[in-house]
Short mmCIF file of C-alpha atoms in Angstrom, two decimals:
data_model
loop_
_atom_site.label_atom_id
_atom_site.label_comp_id
_atom_site.label_asym_id
_atom_site.label_seq_id
_atom_site.Cartn_x
_atom_site.Cartn_y
_atom_site.Cartn_z
CA GLU A 731 -197.64 -48.02 -4.45
CA VAL A 732 -198.29 -51.56 -3.25
CA ARG A 733 -200.77 -53.34 -5.51
CA LEU A 734 -202.16 -56.86 -5.63
CA VAL A 735 -204.03 -57.64 -8.84
CA GLN A 736 -206.08 -60.82 -9.06
CA SER A 737 -207.23 -62.79 -12.08
CA GLY A 738 -210.77 -62.43 -13.34
CA ALA A 739 -214.04 -64.09 -12.45
CA GLU A 740 -214.46 -67.77 -13.19
CA VAL A 741 -217.49 -69.99 -13.85
CA LYS A 742 -216.81 -73.71 -13.50
CA LYS A 743 -218.67 -76.98 -13.22
CA PRO A 744 -218.43 -79.31 -10.23
CA GLY A 745 -215.38 -81.55 -10.48
CA GLU A 746 -213.39 -79.19 -12.64
CA SER A 747 -210.01 -77.81 -11.67
CA LEU A 748 -209.09 -74.14 -11.29
CA LYS A 749 -206.07 -72.00 -10.53
CA ILE A 750 -206.48 -68.30 -9.76
CA SER A 751 -203.68 -65.82 -9.43
CA CYS A 752 -202.54 -62.75 -7.49
CA GLU A 753 -199.74 -60.57 -8.85
CA GLY A 754 -197.92 -58.24 -6.50
CA SER A 755 -196.14 -55.02 -7.43
CA GLY A 756 -194.70 -51.93 -5.80
CA TYR A 757 -192.83 -53.81 -3.07
CA THR A 758 -190.27 -56.59 -2.56
CA PHE A 759 -192.65 -59.48 -3.24
CA THR A 760 -190.33 -62.19 -1.92
CA ASN A 761 -190.20 -60.91 1.66
CA PHE A 762 -193.85 -60.64 2.70
CA TRP A 763 -196.30 -63.46 3.34
CA VAL A 764 -199.29 -63.57 0.94
CA ALA A 765 -202.59 -64.79 2.37
CA TRP A 766 -205.74 -66.19 0.76
CA VAL A 767 -209.12 -65.38 2.28
CA ARG A 768 -212.51 -66.76 1.33
CA GLN A 769 -215.82 -64.96 1.53
CA MET A 770 -218.88 -67.03 0.73
CA PRO A 771 -221.99 -65.22 -0.47
CA GLY A 772 -223.34 -63.03 2.31
CA LYS A 773 -220.89 -64.43 4.86
CA GLY A 774 -217.76 -63.40 6.70
CA LEU A 775 -214.04 -63.68 6.02
CA GLU A 776 -212.27 -67.05 6.35
CA TRP A 777 -208.52 -67.56 6.54
CA MET A 778 -207.42 -70.20 4.05
CA GLY A 779 -203.64 -70.16 4.14
CA ILE A 780 -200.43 -68.29 3.39
CA VAL A 781 -197.31 -68.57 1.31
CA TYR A 782 -193.89 -66.96 1.76
CA PRO A 783 -192.63 -66.24 -1.77
CA ASP A 784 -188.91 -66.35 -1.05
CA ASP A 785 -188.85 -70.04 -0.14
CA SER A 786 -192.42 -71.14 -0.99
CA ASP A 787 -193.13 -72.00 2.67
CA THR A 788 -196.87 -72.66 2.80
CA ARG A 789 -199.20 -72.95 5.78
CA TYR A 790 -202.84 -73.99 5.56
CA SER A 791 -205.79 -73.44 7.84
CA PRO A 792 -206.91 -76.82 9.21
CA SER A 793 -210.32 -76.09 7.61
CA PHE A 794 -208.79 -75.95 4.16
CA GLN A 795 -205.88 -78.40 4.43
CA GLY A 796 -206.21 -81.01 1.69
CA GLN A 797 -208.89 -79.04 -0.18
CA ILE A 798 -206.73 -76.43 -1.88
CA THR A 799 -203.14 -75.83 -3.00
CA ILE A 800 -201.37 -72.55 -2.52
CA SER A 801 -198.25 -71.88 -4.53
CA VAL A 802 -196.05 -69.06 -5.76
CA ASP A 803 -193.79 -68.13 -8.65
CA LYS A 804 -191.46 -65.50 -7.33
CA SER A 805 -189.94 -64.89 -10.75
CA ILE A 806 -193.19 -63.24 -11.81
CA ASN A 807 -194.30 -61.96 -8.37
CA THR A 808 -197.43 -64.10 -8.46
CA ALA A 809 -199.20 -66.28 -5.90
CA TYR A 810 -201.78 -68.91 -6.78
CA LEU A 811 -204.76 -70.68 -5.27
CA GLU A 812 -205.76 -73.97 -6.86
CA TRP A 813 -208.49 -76.59 -6.69
CA SER A 814 -208.37 -80.05 -8.29
CA GLY A 815 -212.06 -80.87 -7.97
CA LEU A 816 -214.41 -77.96 -7.41
CA LYS A 817 -217.68 -78.27 -5.50
CA ALA A 818 -220.71 -76.01 -5.50
CA SER A 819 -219.74 -75.03 -1.94
CA ASP A 820 -216.53 -73.47 -3.32
CA THR A 821 -218.65 -70.66 -4.79
CA ALA A 822 -217.26 -67.53 -3.17
CA ILE A 823 -215.10 -64.45 -3.58
CA TYR A 824 -211.43 -65.19 -2.96
CA TYR A 825 -209.07 -62.44 -1.86
CA CYS A 826 -205.33 -62.38 -1.69
CA ALA A 827 -203.70 -59.99 0.75
CA ARG A 828 -200.18 -59.04 1.90
CA SER A 829 -199.04 -59.54 5.47
CA ASP A 830 -197.40 -56.29 6.58
CA PHE A 831 -194.47 -57.93 8.43
CA TRP A 832 -191.14 -58.08 6.54
CA GLY A 833 -189.72 -61.56 6.98
CA SER A 834 -190.91 -65.10 7.48
CA TYR A 835 -190.77 -65.78 11.18
CA ARG A 836 -194.16 -64.28 12.02
CA LEU A 837 -197.28 -62.75 10.50
CA GLY A 838 -198.47 -59.18 10.33
CA ALA A 839 -201.82 -57.67 9.63
CA LEU A 840 -203.16 -57.71 6.07
CA ASP A 841 -202.37 -54.23 4.86
CA ASN A 842 -203.04 -54.49 1.16
CA TRP A 843 -205.69 -56.57 -0.57
CA GLY A 844 -206.43 -57.69 -4.07
CA GLN A 845 -209.72 -56.78 -5.68
CA GLY A 846 -211.10 -60.31 -5.22
CA THR A 847 -211.86 -63.11 -7.67
CA MET A 848 -215.42 -64.38 -7.87
CA VAL A 849 -215.57 -68.14 -8.40
CA THR A 850 -218.92 -69.66 -9.32
CA VAL A 851 -219.30 -73.43 -9.37
CA SER A 852 -222.57 -74.63 -10.89
CA SER A 853 -223.74 -77.44 -13.06
CA ASP B 109 -207.50 -72.71 15.93
CA ILE B 110 -208.06 -69.64 18.04
CA ARG B 111 -211.69 -68.63 18.03
CA MET B 112 -212.54 -64.91 17.69
CA THR B 113 -215.96 -63.78 18.90
CA GLN B 114 -217.29 -60.34 18.05
CA SER B 115 -220.19 -58.58 19.69
CA PRO B 116 -222.65 -57.37 18.77
CA SER B 117 -223.28 -59.04 15.42
CA THR B 118 -225.38 -56.08 14.33
CA LEU B 119 -225.28 -52.57 15.67
CA SER B 120 -227.80 -49.86 14.81
CA ALA B 121 -226.60 -46.32 15.31
CA SER B 122 -226.93 -42.79 13.98
CA ALA B 123 -224.45 -40.32 12.53
CA GLY B 124 -222.60 -38.61 15.38
CA ASP B 125 -222.93 -41.57 17.78
CA ARG B 126 -220.01 -43.12 19.59
CA VAL B 127 -219.91 -46.87 19.09
CA THR B 128 -217.80 -49.71 20.40
CA ILE B 129 -217.32 -53.19 18.97
CA THR B 130 -215.83 -55.95 21.13
CA CYS B 131 -213.69 -58.87 20.03
CA ARG B 132 -212.73 -61.75 22.37
CA ALA B 133 -210.12 -64.38 21.64
CA SER B 134 -210.36 -67.94 22.96
CA GLN B 135 -206.70 -67.72 24.02
CA ASN B 136 -204.04 -65.10 24.44
CA VAL B 137 -203.07 -63.42 21.14
CA ASN B 138 -200.88 -60.76 22.79
CA ASN B 139 -201.45 -57.58 20.77
CA ASN B 140 -201.49 -59.33 17.39
CA LEU B 141 -204.96 -58.12 16.58
CA ALA B 142 -206.22 -56.17 13.52
CA TRP B 143 -209.49 -54.51 12.62
CA TYR B 144 -210.84 -54.28 9.09
CA GLN B 145 -213.74 -52.42 7.48
CA GLN B 146 -215.60 -53.89 4.54
CA LYS B 147 -218.18 -52.19 2.43
CA SER B 148 -220.56 -54.10 0.19
CA GLY B 149 -218.86 -55.37 -2.96
CA ARG B 150 -215.44 -54.14 -1.87
CA ALA B 151 -212.29 -55.76 -0.49
CA PRO B 152 -211.64 -55.32 3.26
CA ARG B 153 -209.56 -52.35 4.34
CA LEU B 154 -207.13 -52.44 7.28
CA LEU B 155 -207.97 -49.88 9.95
CA VAL B 156 -205.97 -50.90 13.03
CA HIS B 157 -203.05 -53.26 13.61
CA LYS B 158 -201.14 -54.30 16.69
CA ALA B 159 -204.46 -53.81 18.56
CA SER B 160 -204.16 -50.03 18.82
CA SER B 161 -202.03 -48.70 15.94
CA LEU B 162 -204.02 -46.79 13.38
CA LYS B 163 -202.97 -47.41 9.77
CA PRO B 164 -201.81 -44.16 8.19
CA GLY B 165 -204.65 -42.39 6.41
CA VAL B 166 -207.37 -43.86 8.65
CA PRO B 167 -209.43 -41.11 10.33
CA SER B 168 -208.58 -40.44 13.97
CA ARG B 169 -212.22 -41.08 15.03
CA PHE B 170 -211.26 -44.77 14.83
CA SER B 171 -209.32 -46.22 17.76
CA GLY B 172 -208.43 -49.69 18.99
CA SER B 173 -207.53 -50.97 22.41
CA GLY B 174 -206.93 -54.15 24.37
CA SER B 175 -204.45 -56.96 24.65
CA GLY B 176 -204.43 -60.65 25.50
CA THR B 177 -207.97 -61.87 24.88
CA GLU B 178 -210.19 -58.78 24.89
CA PHE B 179 -210.15 -55.99 22.34
CA THR B 180 -212.34 -53.09 21.27
CA LEU B 181 -212.75 -50.88 18.20
CA THR B 182 -214.33 -47.51 18.92
CA ILE B 183 -215.62 -44.96 16.44
CA SER B 184 -215.91 -41.68 18.34
CA SER B 185 -218.38 -39.86 16.09
CA LEU B 186 -220.01 -41.90 13.33
CA GLN B 187 -219.88 -40.49 9.87
CA PRO B 188 -222.19 -41.67 7.01
CA ASP B 189 -219.16 -43.33 5.37
CA ASP B 190 -218.61 -45.57 8.43
CA PHE B 191 -221.70 -47.71 7.93
CA ALA B 192 -220.11 -51.03 6.91
CA THR B 193 -219.15 -54.40 8.35
CA TYR B 194 -216.16 -54.64 10.72
CA TYR B 195 -213.99 -57.71 11.35
CA CYS B 196 -211.34 -58.43 13.91
CA GLN B 197 -208.50 -60.81 13.11
CA GLN B 198 -205.81 -62.41 15.24
CA TYR B 199 -202.45 -63.09 13.65
CA ASN B 200 -200.57 -64.39 16.66
CA SER B 201 -200.06 -67.69 14.86
CA PHE B 202 -199.68 -68.73 11.26
CA SER B 203 -203.21 -70.06 11.44
CA ALA B 204 -204.82 -66.66 11.71
CA THR B 205 -208.58 -66.35 12.29
CA PHE B 206 -211.27 -63.72 11.82
CA GLY B 207 -214.23 -62.77 13.93
CA GLN B 208 -217.66 -63.34 12.42
CA GLY B 209 -218.15 -59.63 11.71
CA THR B 210 -220.22 -56.75 13.07
CA LYS B 211 -222.59 -55.01 10.70
CA LEU B 212 -222.96 -51.34 11.57
CA GLU B 213 -226.19 -50.04 10.18
CA ILE B 214 -228.21 -46.85 10.30
#
């Protein structure tokens, strides 16, 4: 069974840094893109970026480029999403999800999702 | 980025109704289009990929169609469990994008 398990909820102050994680299991983690998706309170889904675990190839949405860092440690089947200076507007649920296409040359649909990590940024 | 526009934003319907949600892309995405269902407080769930391929385990009352820039998700006979928010997503490029969502309510 494919599973993506995310780290727990976080409460941070503006300006603080944060790294959340997403551990994959039940499949060959290295050969499927992992995506990060934001959902602000009461709003829709926003594509943030993706990482290919085998070679750490990373692509960012223009809306998030420079604001976040996506990384991966394939030795422990874990992808990460990181901020160096959080803002109140980063308050949201963050989901990781697996692209269903085997290989790096294109994307597939997001067929398996993590449970989400709630990040609250407040002074 | 490719812009995805769903209509309607909200849809009121009753159990047993047939409903259709439309998704338009600002440029050709071929058939690289997925539909997701999201219930309150839950992660999204993939329903349809490649515009018209139902994910195994998804009830057959769901169907997707279209290619290029215009796509539809149809639910043939609404069940109480179907009241949720639905999103389309294009993945024709590495900068994928979602529609704004359609809330299906009773």
